[in-house]
Amino acid sequence: MAHDEQTGVMDVFIARCRANGLKITPQRMAIYRSILGSVDHPSADAVYRKIRTEHPTISFDTVNRTLLKFAEIGVIRTVESHSGVRRFDPDTAPHHHMHCLQCGEIIDFCDRDLDAVPVPEAVLNQFDVFAKRVVISGLCLKCAREGGVKRES
Amino acid sequence: MAHDEQTGVMDVFIARCRANGLKITPQRMAIYRSILGSVDHPSADAVYRKIRTEHPTISFDTVNRTLLKFAEIGVIRTVESHSGVRRFDPDTAPHHHMHCLQCGEIIDFCDRDLDAVPVPEAVLNQFDVFAKRVVISGLCLKCAREGGVKRES
DNA sequence: GTTACTGCAAAGGCTTTGCAGTCTG
DNA sequence: CAGACTGCAAAGCCTTTGCAGTAAC
């Protein structure tokens, strides 16, 4: 990511916070910068452990509360998960998920055709649609090689 | 549901258990029958509370363990969730979800066109696909009426 | 009779809440 | 300076684990 692009992203972030009445603190800047660089879908704990290397005094609670706040104002998202642990997604652009039933990994992928699938009119009538995504469940290559899940087809 | 149809469903269920080496117990029968009648996506606790009215002596642990076992052998599914509480889905046929960001409700809907969306070849090459579903995020009518979420577009 | 399941209890993990001190605007 | 944020600690849920007794096959 080029330096001016990074600056631009942070400017948008700051404007977004201000627009929602959130104060700009060093912790929030660090947390946002950290999660922006994540390609996976980290849990609050994963973000905490990563950020701790640069900001040893930050607390887990601040990280967790901040991530929830960010999700609330829409600068990040929470992703659907089967594991019982909440995970966050810094990518708010439309994209889709492959979800491994064995290891729980969630892998992003993009596809213009899937982006374009129409929302049925019946849904539009009874729901205020913000976003849509295709979620594919199955096994990642690694887990498939290791023998798959215990399941009858 | 007609009586013979109900019987048929239970027969399939029993055969499925036997094929996976699971014993048929009154608890398992009751739990399966209970969740079959659910149109929502109950948590283990919800199933427990519902089943308790008919089987006051059943324990929460049995319900929870049984639901996990059922999901393992594929007679039910777990659904992706944002809330941190695991939820189960008795409907193993392909269908899609509307997910309310405010109240967390997950509403099923069916759509032939969405069932038919093709999985990209790039995904097929790096993933063993079991199922796919379209997940629509937004607000249900009730929550939309109550003012929606705090979020900047 | 053997193997697996149930129910109870305890432990474990993640998330949420309350509060005093501190910092942003 | 006022209101909001941070960090610490404790409490709250939900889920998982171990074990003895019991039931299915």
mmCIF file of C-alpha atoms (C1' of nucleotides) in Angstrom:
data_model
loop_
_atom_site.group_PDB
_atom_site.id
_atom_site.type_symbol
_atom_site.label_atom_id
_atom_site.label_comp_id
_atom_site.label_asym_id
_atom_site.label_seq_id
_atom_site.Cartn_x
_atom_site.Cartn_y
_atom_site.Cartn_z
ATOM 1 C CA MET A 1 0.000 0.000 0.000
ATOM 2 C CA ALA A 2 1.480 3.361 -1.032
ATOM 3 C CA HIS A 3 2.052 5.902 1.690
ATOM 4 C CA ASP A 4 -0.430 8.494 0.449
ATOM 5 C CA GLU A 5 -3.041 5.815 0.016
ATOM 6 C CA GLN A 6 -2.523 4.743 3.609
ATOM 7 C CA THR A 7 -2.888 8.362 4.687
ATOM 8 C CA GLY A 8 -6.108 8.644 2.721
ATOM 9 C CA VAL A 9 -7.560 5.578 4.351
ATOM 10 C CA MET A 10 -6.749 6.916 7.788
ATOM 11 C CA ASP A 11 -8.289 10.271 6.924
ATOM 12 C CA VAL A 12 -11.512 8.593 5.933
ATOM 13 C CA PHE A 13 -11.405 6.604 9.142
ATOM 14 C CA ILE A 14 -10.915 9.720 11.240
ATOM 15 C CA ALA A 15 -13.721 11.530 9.472
ATOM 16 C CA ARG A 16 -15.950 8.511 10.051
ATOM 17 C CA CYS A 17 -15.196 8.540 13.753
ATOM 18 C CA ARG A 18 -15.814 12.267 14.071
ATOM 19 C CA ALA A 19 -19.094 11.967 12.193
ATOM 20 C CA ASN A 20 -20.187 9.433 14.802
ATOM 21 C CA GLY A 21 -18.989 11.397 17.777
ATOM 22 C CA LEU A 22 -16.035 9.135 18.509
ATOM 23 C CA LYS A 23 -12.876 10.686 19.816
ATOM 24 C CA ILE A 24 -9.587 9.948 18.110
ATOM 25 C CA THR A 25 -7.218 8.224 20.478
ATOM 26 C CA PRO A 26 -3.843 6.600 19.904
ATOM 27 C CA GLN A 27 -5.396 3.223 20.765
ATOM 28 C CA ARG A 28 -8.124 3.562 18.179
ATOM 29 C CA MET A 29 -5.655 4.629 15.507
ATOM 30 C CA ALA A 30 -3.424 1.668 16.324
ATOM 31 C CA ILE A 31 -6.291 -0.810 16.371
ATOM 32 C CA TYR A 32 -7.662 0.386 13.077
ATOM 33 C CA ARG A 33 -4.242 0.382 11.448
ATOM 34 C CA SER A 34 -3.613 -3.107 12.746
ATOM 35 C CA ILE A 35 -6.846 -4.633 11.523
ATOM 36 C CA LEU A 36 -6.540 -2.902 8.146
ATOM 37 C CA GLY A 37 -3.436 -4.955 7.515
ATOM 38 C CA SER A 38 -5.174 -8.233 8.366
ATOM 39 C CA VAL A 39 -5.986 -10.539 5.515
ATOM 40 C CA ASP A 40 -7.694 -13.048 7.780
ATOM 41 C CA HIS A 41 -10.717 -12.469 10.019
ATOM 42 C CA PRO A 42 -9.192 -11.950 13.413
ATOM 43 C CA SER A 43 -10.941 -12.391 16.726
ATOM 44 C CA ALA A 44 -10.666 -9.671 19.337
ATOM 45 C CA ASP A 45 -7.994 -11.737 21.016
ATOM 46 C CA ALA A 46 -5.972 -12.065 17.815
ATOM 47 C CA VAL A 47 -6.055 -8.313 17.284
ATOM 48 C CA TYR A 48 -5.052 -7.813 20.880
ATOM 49 C CA ARG A 49 -2.075 -10.140 20.641
ATOM 50 C CA LYS A 50 -0.915 -8.562 17.413
ATOM 51 C CA ILE A 51 -1.212 -5.014 18.653
ATOM 52 C CA ARG A 52 0.449 -5.796 21.951
ATOM 53 C CA THR A 53 3.802 -6.105 20.207
ATOM 54 C CA GLU A 54 3.696 -2.397 19.354
ATOM 55 C CA HIS A 55 1.564 -1.134 22.234
ATOM 56 C CA PRO A 56 2.386 -3.279 25.245
ATOM 57 C CA THR A 57 0.214 -1.221 27.607
ATOM 58 C CA ILE A 58 -3.065 -1.559 25.726
ATOM 59 C CA SER A 59 -5.727 -3.677 27.400
ATOM 60 C CA PHE A 60 -7.811 -6.430 25.905
ATOM 61 C CA ASP A 61 -10.986 -4.633 26.895
ATOM 62 C CA THR A 62 -10.095 -1.564 24.931
ATOM 63 C CA VAL A 63 -9.397 -3.649 21.858
ATOM 64 C CA ASN A 64 -12.637 -5.551 22.174
ATOM 65 C CA ARG A 65 -14.760 -2.506 22.899
ATOM 66 C CA THR A 66 -13.140 -0.591 20.098
ATOM 67 C CA LEU A 67 -13.751 -3.343 17.559
ATOM 68 C CA LEU A 68 -17.401 -3.493 18.560
ATOM 69 C CA LYS A 69 -17.627 0.296 18.230
ATOM 70 C CA PHE A 70 -16.019 0.158 14.800
ATOM 71 C CA ALA A 71 -18.491 -2.468 13.693
ATOM 72 C CA GLU A 72 -21.300 -0.315 15.054
ATOM 73 C CA ILE A 73 -20.351 2.692 12.952
ATOM 74 C CA GLY A 74 -19.614 0.503 9.964
ATOM 75 C CA VAL A 75 -15.876 0.982 9.453
ATOM 76 C CA ILE A 76 -15.403 -2.773 9.883
ATOM 77 C CA ARG A 77 -17.817 -5.712 9.940
ATOM 78 C CA THR A 78 -18.381 -8.789 12.021
ATOM 79 C CA VAL A 79 -18.474 -12.024 10.066
ATOM 80 C CA GLU A 80 -20.748 -14.960 10.481
ATOM 81 C CA SER A 81 -18.978 -17.811 12.206
ATOM 82 C CA HIS A 82 -19.735 -21.317 13.442
ATOM 83 C CA SER A 83 -17.147 -21.370 16.158
ATOM 84 C CA GLY A 84 -18.731 -19.304 18.877
ATOM 85 C CA VAL A 85 -15.929 -16.756 18.788
ATOM 86 C CA ARG A 86 -16.686 -13.411 17.227
ATOM 87 C CA ARG A 87 -14.508 -12.447 14.290
ATOM 88 C CA PHE A 88 -14.030 -9.141 12.525
ATOM 89 C CA ASP A 89 -13.559 -8.241 8.902
ATOM 90 C CA PRO A 90 -11.746 -5.055 7.895
ATOM 91 C CA ASP A 91 -12.946 -5.375 4.317
ATOM 92 C CA THR A 92 -16.287 -3.629 3.928
ATOM 93 C CA ALA A 93 -16.344 -3.957 0.150
ATOM 94 C CA PRO A 94 -18.594 -6.693 -1.224
ATOM 95 C CA HIS A 95 -16.914 -10.077 -1.210
ATOM 96 C CA HIS A 96 -17.694 -13.688 -0.471
ATOM 97 C CA HIS A 97 -16.602 -16.338 1.949
ATOM 98 C CA MET A 98 -15.415 -19.902 1.859
ATOM 99 C CA HIS A 99 -15.908 -21.444 5.239
ATOM 100 C CA CYS A 100 -14.040 -24.583 6.210
ATOM 101 C CA LEU A 101 -16.237 -26.771 8.405
ATOM 102 C CA GLN A 102 -13.232 -28.560 9.854
ATOM 103 C CA CYS A 103 -10.745 -25.881 10.885
ATOM 104 C CA GLY A 104 -13.152 -22.953 10.950
ATOM 105 C CA GLU A 105 -11.023 -20.851 8.639
ATOM 106 C CA ILE A 106 -12.889 -18.222 6.628
ATOM 107 C CA ILE A 107 -11.304 -17.384 3.307
ATOM 108 C CA ASP A 108 -12.331 -14.347 1.261
ATOM 109 C CA PHE A 109 -12.854 -14.426 -2.426
ATOM 110 C CA CYS A 110 -14.169 -11.977 -4.973
ATOM 111 C CA ASP A 111 -16.411 -12.699 -7.909
ATOM 112 C CA ARG A 112 -18.188 -10.143 -10.047
ATOM 113 C CA ASP A 113 -20.915 -12.570 -11.057
ATOM 114 C CA LEU A 114 -21.738 -13.374 -7.460
ATOM 115 C CA ASP A 115 -21.674 -9.693 -6.515
ATOM 116 C CA ALA A 116 -24.376 -9.195 -9.088
ATOM 117 C CA VAL A 117 -26.857 -11.869 -7.993
ATOM 118 C CA PRO A 118 -30.214 -10.173 -7.586
ATOM 119 C CA VAL A 119 -31.959 -10.009 -4.224
ATOM 120 C CA PRO A 120 -35.422 -11.553 -4.629
ATOM 121 C CA GLU A 121 -38.248 -9.073 -4.534
ATOM 122 C CA ALA A 122 -39.920 -10.998 -1.744
ATOM 123 C CA VAL A 123 -36.874 -10.280 0.406
ATOM 124 C CA LEU A 124 -36.740 -6.592 -0.500
ATOM 125 C CA ASN A 125 -40.336 -6.258 0.614
ATOM 126 C CA GLN A 126 -39.755 -7.559 4.096
ATOM 127 C CA PHE A 127 -36.197 -6.593 4.819
ATOM 128 C CA ASP A 128 -33.987 -3.522 4.654
ATOM 129 C CA VAL A 129 -30.986 -4.902 2.785
ATOM 130 C CA PHE A 130 -27.526 -3.545 3.604
ATOM 131 C CA ALA A 131 -25.314 -6.193 2.069
ATOM 132 C CA LYS A 132 -25.341 -9.672 0.616
ATOM 133 C CA ARG A 133 -22.748 -12.339 0.312
ATOM 134 C CA VAL A 134 -22.391 -15.904 -0.845
ATOM 135 C CA VAL A 135 -21.109 -18.249 1.837
ATOM 136 C CA ILE A 136 -19.663 -21.525 0.645
ATOM 137 C CA SER A 137 -19.246 -24.294 3.195
ATOM 138 C CA GLY A 138 -16.917 -27.213 2.787
ATOM 139 C CA LEU A 139 -13.342 -28.197 3.352
ATOM 140 C CA CYS A 140 -10.203 -26.260 2.619
ATOM 141 C CA LEU A 141 -7.478 -28.157 0.786
ATOM 142 C CA LYS A 142 -5.506 -28.801 3.936
ATOM 143 C CA CYS A 143 -8.415 -30.330 5.838
ATOM 144 C CA ALA A 144 -9.652 -32.304 2.825
ATOM 145 C CA ARG A 145 -6.206 -33.893 2.575
ATOM 146 C CA GLU A 146 -6.297 -34.806 6.242
ATOM 147 C CA GLY A 147 -9.391 -36.914 5.793
ATOM 148 C CA GLY A 148 -12.370 -34.613 5.934
ATOM 149 C CA VAL A 149 -15.150 -34.543 8.477
ATOM 150 C CA LYS A 150 -17.109 -37.370 9.977
ATOM 151 C CA ARG A 151 -20.297 -37.098 7.975
ATOM 152 C CA GLU A 152 -22.530 -39.268 5.881
ATOM 153 C CA SER A 153 -23.505 -37.770 2.560
ATOM 154 C CA MET B 1 -47.276 -32.653 8.497
ATOM 155 C CA ALA B 2 -49.198 -35.854 7.783
ATOM 156 C CA HIS B 3 -48.684 -38.731 10.140
ATOM 157 C CA ASP B 4 -47.065 -41.107 7.668
ATOM 158 C CA GLU B 5 -44.741 -38.381 6.496
ATOM 159 C CA GLN B 6 -43.669 -37.763 10.084
ATOM 160 C CA THR B 7 -43.041 -41.467 10.486
ATOM 161 C CA GLY B 8 -40.960 -41.498 7.350
ATOM 162 C CA VAL B 9 -38.815 -38.644 8.556
ATOM 163 C CA MET B 10 -38.187 -40.415 11.837
ATOM 164 C CA ASP B 11 -37.306 -43.627 10.025
ATOM 165 C CA VAL B 12 -34.708 -41.816 7.972
ATOM 166 C CA PHE B 13 -33.377 -40.252 11.134
ATOM 167 C CA ILE B 14 -33.091 -43.614 12.878
ATOM 168 C CA ALA B 15 -31.374 -45.184 9.906
ATOM 169 C CA ARG B 16 -28.967 -42.247 9.814
ATOM 170 C CA CYS B 17 -28.099 -42.735 13.464
ATOM 171 C CA ARG B 18 -27.586 -46.469 13.066
ATOM 172 C CA ALA B 19 -25.377 -45.921 10.045
ATOM 173 C CA ASN B 20 -23.171 -43.723 12.229
ATOM 174 C CA GLY B 21 -23.103 -46.049 15.194
ATOM 175 C CA LEU B 22 -25.375 -43.916 17.348
ATOM 176 C CA LYS B 23 -27.774 -45.607 19.684
ATOM 177 C CA ILE B 24 -31.442 -44.710 19.596
ATOM 178 C CA THR B 25 -32.513 -43.294 22.925
ATOM 179 C CA PRO B 26 -35.734 -41.625 24.010
ATOM 180 C CA GLN B 27 -33.823 -38.392 24.523
ATOM 181 C CA ARG B 28 -32.435 -38.383 21.007
ATOM 182 C CA MET B 29 -35.832 -39.119 19.520
ATOM 183 C CA ALA B 30 -37.376 -36.305 21.532
ATOM 184 C CA ILE B 31 -34.653 -33.826 20.658
ATOM 185 C CA TYR B 32 -34.853 -34.585 16.966
ATOM 186 C CA ARG B 33 -38.621 -34.399 16.935
ATOM 187 C CA SER B 34 -38.490 -31.098 18.768
ATOM 188 C CA ILE B 35 -35.996 -29.414 16.484
ATOM 189 C CA LEU B 36 -37.755 -30.709 13.379
ATOM 190 C CA GLY B 37 -40.727 -28.599 14.322
ATOM 191 C CA SER B 38 -38.641 -25.452 14.722
ATOM 192 C CA VAL B 39 -38.939 -22.816 12.051
ATOM 193 C CA ASP B 40 -36.345 -20.608 13.668
ATOM 194 C CA HIS B 41 -32.712 -21.444 14.389
ATOM 195 C CA PRO B 42 -32.720 -22.360 18.034
ATOM 196 C CA SER B 43 -29.731 -22.334 20.322
ATOM 197 C CA ALA B 44 -29.021 -25.371 22.490
ATOM 198 C CA ASP B 45 -30.625 -23.547 25.358
ATOM 199 C CA ALA B 46 -33.789 -22.808 23.375
ATOM 200 C CA VAL B 47 -34.114 -26.477 22.421
ATOM 201 C CA TYR B 48 -33.550 -27.425 26.037
ATOM 202 C CA ARG B 49 -36.251 -25.108 27.333
ATOM 203 C CA LYS B 50 -38.710 -26.262 24.712
ATOM 204 C CA ILE B 51 -38.090 -29.954 25.305
ATOM 205 C CA ARG B 52 -38.194 -29.597 29.068
ATOM 206 C CA THR B 53 -41.950 -29.080 28.936
ATOM 207 C CA GLU B 54 -42.381 -32.646 27.698
ATOM 208 C CA HIS B 55 -39.314 -34.261 29.259
ATOM 209 C CA PRO B 56 -38.692 -32.514 32.556
ATOM 210 C CA THR B 57 -35.853 -34.836 33.515
ATOM 211 C CA ILE B 58 -33.629 -34.263 30.506
ATOM 212 C CA SER B 59 -30.416 -32.359 31.143
ATOM 213 C CA PHE B 60 -29.039 -29.430 29.234
ATOM 214 C CA ASP B 61 -25.812 -31.316 28.571
ATOM 215 C CA THR B 62 -27.590 -34.111 26.838
ATOM 216 C CA VAL B 63 -29.414 -31.665 24.615
ATOM 217 C CA ASN B 64 -26.261 -29.797 23.750
ATOM 218 C CA ARG B 65 -24.167 -32.898 23.154
ATOM 219 C CA THR B 66 -26.902 -34.470 21.094
ATOM 220 C CA LEU B 67 -27.285 -31.424 18.877
ATOM 221 C CA LEU B 68 -23.551 -31.398 18.253
ATOM 222 C CA LYS B 69 -23.649 -35.095 17.421
ATOM 223 C CA PHE B 70 -26.540 -34.551 15.029
ATOM 224 C CA ALA B 71 -24.633 -31.781 13.309
ATOM 225 C CA GLU B 72 -21.609 -34.060 13.098
ATOM 226 C CA ILE B 73 -23.488 -36.794 11.262
ATOM 227 C CA GLY B 74 -25.302 -34.243 9.130
ATOM 228 C CA VAL B 75 -28.930 -34.688 10.190
ATOM 229 C CA ILE B 76 -29.001 -31.024 11.196
ATOM 230 C CA ARG B 77 -26.647 -28.099 10.578
ATOM 231 C CA THR B 78 -25.125 -25.331 12.592
ATOM 232 C CA VAL B 79 -25.668 -21.894 11.143
ATOM 233 C CA GLU B 80 -23.164 -19.115 10.963
ATOM 234 C CA SER B 81 -23.915 -16.480 13.541
ATOM 235 C CA HIS B 82 -22.614 -13.095 14.625
ATOM 236 C CA SER B 83 -23.742 -13.326 18.177
ATOM 237 C CA GLY B 84 -21.347 -15.771 19.754
ATOM 238 C CA VAL B 85 -24.101 -18.252 20.573
ATOM 239 C CA ARG B 86 -24.253 -21.388 18.484
ATOM 240 C CA ARG B 87 -27.509 -21.982 16.649
ATOM 241 C CA PHE B 88 -28.840 -25.050 14.914
ATOM 242 C CA ASP B 89 -30.808 -25.472 11.736
ATOM 243 C CA PRO B 90 -33.025 -28.524 11.212
ATOM 244 C CA ASP B 91 -33.410 -27.740 7.518
ATOM 245 C CA THR B 92 -30.609 -29.397 5.575
ATOM 246 C CA ALA B 93 -32.100 -28.570 2.178
ATOM 247 C CA PRO B 94 -30.539 -25.633 0.329
ATOM 248 C CA HIS B 95 -31.941 -22.317 1.437
ATOM 249 C CA HIS B 96 -30.799 -18.804 2.184
ATOM 250 C CA HIS B 97 -30.674 -16.477 5.130
ATOM 251 C CA MET B 98 -31.659 -12.954 5.987
ATOM 252 C CA HIS B 99 -29.685 -11.829 8.977
ATOM 253 C CA CYS B 100 -30.886 -8.870 11.023
ATOM 254 C CA LEU B 101 -27.906 -6.883 12.276
ATOM 255 C CA GLN B 102 -29.940 -5.380 15.078
ATOM 256 C CA CYS B 103 -31.792 -8.220 16.769
ATOM 257 C CA GLY B 104 -29.682 -11.081 15.430
ATOM 258 C CA GLU B 105 -32.636 -12.951 14.055
ATOM 259 C CA ILE B 106 -31.928 -15.275 11.145
ATOM 260 C CA ILE B 107 -34.825 -15.745 8.762
ATOM 261 C CA ASP B 108 -34.873 -18.477 6.136
ATOM 262 C CA PHE B 109 -35.991 -17.931 2.618
ATOM 263 C CA CYS B 110 -35.976 -20.040 -0.526
ATOM 264 C CA ASP B 111 -35.197 -18.911 -4.037
ATOM 265 C CA ARG B 112 -34.579 -21.152 -7.015
ATOM 266 C CA ASP B 113 -32.478 -18.572 -8.800
ATOM 267 C CA LEU B 114 -30.181 -18.173 -5.826
ATOM 268 C CA ASP B 115 -29.939 -21.950 -5.381
ATOM 269 C CA ALA B 116 -28.605 -22.064 -8.913
ATOM 270 C CA VAL B 117 -25.836 -19.468 -8.663
ATOM 271 C CA PRO B 118 -22.672 -21.109 -9.973
ATOM 272 C CA VAL B 119 -19.671 -21.622 -7.726
ATOM 273 C CA PRO B 120 -16.680 -19.973 -9.405
ATOM 274 C CA GLU B 121 -14.151 -22.350 -10.831
ATOM 275 C CA ALA B 122 -11.388 -20.710 -8.840
ATOM 276 C CA VAL B 123 -13.218 -21.774 -5.686
ATOM 277 C CA LEU B 124 -13.819 -25.322 -6.863
ATOM 278 C CA ASN B 125 -10.105 -25.689 -7.459
ATOM 279 C CA GLN B 126 -9.083 -24.811 -3.947
ATOM 280 C CA PHE B 127 -12.011 -25.956 -1.888
ATOM 281 C CA ASP B 128 -14.153 -29.044 -1.424
ATOM 282 C CA VAL B 129 -17.640 -27.534 -1.647
ATOM 283 C CA PHE B 130 -20.436 -29.080 0.428
ATOM 284 C CA ALA B 131 -23.029 -26.331 0.320
ATOM 285 C CA LYS B 132 -23.539 -22.719 -0.603
ATOM 286 C CA ARG B 133 -25.944 -20.098 0.559
ATOM 287 C CA VAL B 134 -26.676 -16.433 0.082
ATOM 288 C CA VAL B 135 -26.614 -14.445 3.298
ATOM 289 C CA ILE B 136 -28.333 -11.086 3.238
ATOM 290 C CA SER B 137 -27.524 -8.644 6.018
ATOM 291 C CA GLY B 138 -29.715 -5.777 7.006
ATOM 292 C CA LEU B 139 -32.661 -4.963 9.186
ATOM 293 C CA CYS B 140 -35.853 -6.881 9.655
ATOM 294 C CA LEU B 141 -39.051 -4.851 9.439
ATOM 295 C CA LYS B 142 -39.454 -4.654 13.176
ATOM 296 C CA CYS B 143 -35.964 -3.288 13.783
ATOM 297 C CA ALA B 144 -36.123 -0.939 10.797
ATOM 298 C CA ARG B 145 -39.288 0.568 12.247
ATOM 299 C CA GLU B 146 -37.605 1.048 15.592
ATOM 300 C CA GLY B 147 -34.987 3.308 14.112
ATOM 301 C CA GLY B 148 -32.319 1.065 12.655
ATOM 302 C CA VAL B 149 -28.685 0.866 13.684
ATOM 303 C CA LYS B 150 -26.290 3.676 14.339
ATOM 304 C CA ARG B 151 -24.331 3.578 11.149
ATOM 305 C CA GLU B 152 -23.154 5.969 8.495
ATOM 306 C CA SER B 153 -23.666 4.818 4.949
ATOM 307 C "C1'" DG C 1 -22.167 -58.410 28.812
ATOM 308 C "C1'" DT C 2 -20.122 -54.639 26.287
ATOM 309 C "C1'" DT C 3 -20.291 -50.343 24.637
ATOM 310 C "C1'" DA C 4 -22.202 -46.085 24.546
ATOM 311 C "C1'" DC C 5 -25.286 -42.552 26.590
ATOM 312 C "C1'" DT C 6 -27.162 -39.708 30.361
ATOM 313 C "C1'" DG C 7 -27.034 -36.539 34.124
ATOM 314 C "C1'" DC C 8 -24.489 -34.028 37.468
ATOM 315 C "C1'" DA C 9 -20.891 -31.063 38.675
ATOM 316 C "C1'" DA C 10 -16.923 -28.447 37.867
ATOM 317 C "C1'" DA C 11 -13.862 -26.085 34.914
ATOM 318 C "C1'" DG C 12 -12.750 -23.364 30.998
ATOM 319 C "C1'" DG C 13 -13.130 -19.593 27.553
ATOM 320 C "C1'" DC C 14 -14.963 -15.531 25.730
ATOM 321 C "C1'" DT C 15 -17.633 -11.436 26.517
ATOM 322 C "C1'" DT C 16 -19.716 -7.838 29.197
ATOM 323 C "C1'" DT C 17 -20.138 -4.548 32.991
ATOM 324 C "C1'" DG C 18 -18.778 -1.101 36.674
ATOM 325 C "C1'" DC C 19 -15.756 2.157 38.238
ATOM 326 C "C1'" DA C 20 -11.943 5.399 39.096
ATOM 327 C "C1'" DG C 21 -8.401 7.780 36.719
ATOM 328 C "C1'" DT C 22 -6.992 10.010 32.381
ATOM 329 C "C1'" DC C 23 -7.258 12.181 28.032
ATOM 330 C "C1'" DT C 24 -9.530 14.446 23.845
ATOM 331 C "C1'" DG C 25 -11.869 18.367 21.910
ATOM 332 C "C1'" DC D 1 -13.601 21.946 31.691
ATOM 333 C "C1'" DA D 2 -17.052 18.435 30.289
ATOM 334 C "C1'" DG D 3 -17.756 14.338 28.294
ATOM 335 C "C1'" DA D 4 -15.694 10.344 26.561
ATOM 336 C "C1'" DC D 5 -12.125 6.734 26.718
ATOM 337 C "C1'" DT D 6 -8.876 3.523 28.997
ATOM 338 C "C1'" DG D 7 -7.449 -0.074 32.032
ATOM 339 C "C1'" DC D 8 -8.355 -3.067 35.757
ATOM 340 C "C1'" DA D 9 -11.178 -6.304 38.012
ATOM 341 C "C1'" DA D 10 -15.155 -8.984 38.627
ATOM 342 C "C1'" DA D 11 -19.214 -11.056 37.029
ATOM 343 C "C1'" DG D 12 -21.927 -13.415 33.473
ATOM 344 C "C1'" DC D 13 -22.862 -16.608 29.765
ATOM 345 C "C1'" DC D 14 -22.195 -20.429 27.086
ATOM 346 C "C1'" DT D 15 -19.653 -24.457 26.213
ATOM 347 C "C1'" DT D 16 -16.754 -28.326 27.301
ATOM 348 C "C1'" DT D 17 -14.912 -32.077 30.157
ATOM 349 C "C1'" DG D 18 -14.749 -35.993 33.623
ATOM 350 C "C1'" DC D 19 -17.008 -39.457 35.931
ATOM 351 C "C1'" DA D 20 -20.232 -42.808 37.925
ATOM 352 C "C1'" DG D 21 -24.530 -44.899 37.028
ATOM 353 C "C1'" DT D 22 -27.739 -46.543 33.459
ATOM 354 C "C1'" DA D 23 -29.565 -48.052 29.138
ATOM 355 C "C1'" DA D 24 -29.235 -49.834 24.265
ATOM 356 C "C1'" DC D 25 -27.761 -53.589 21.408
#
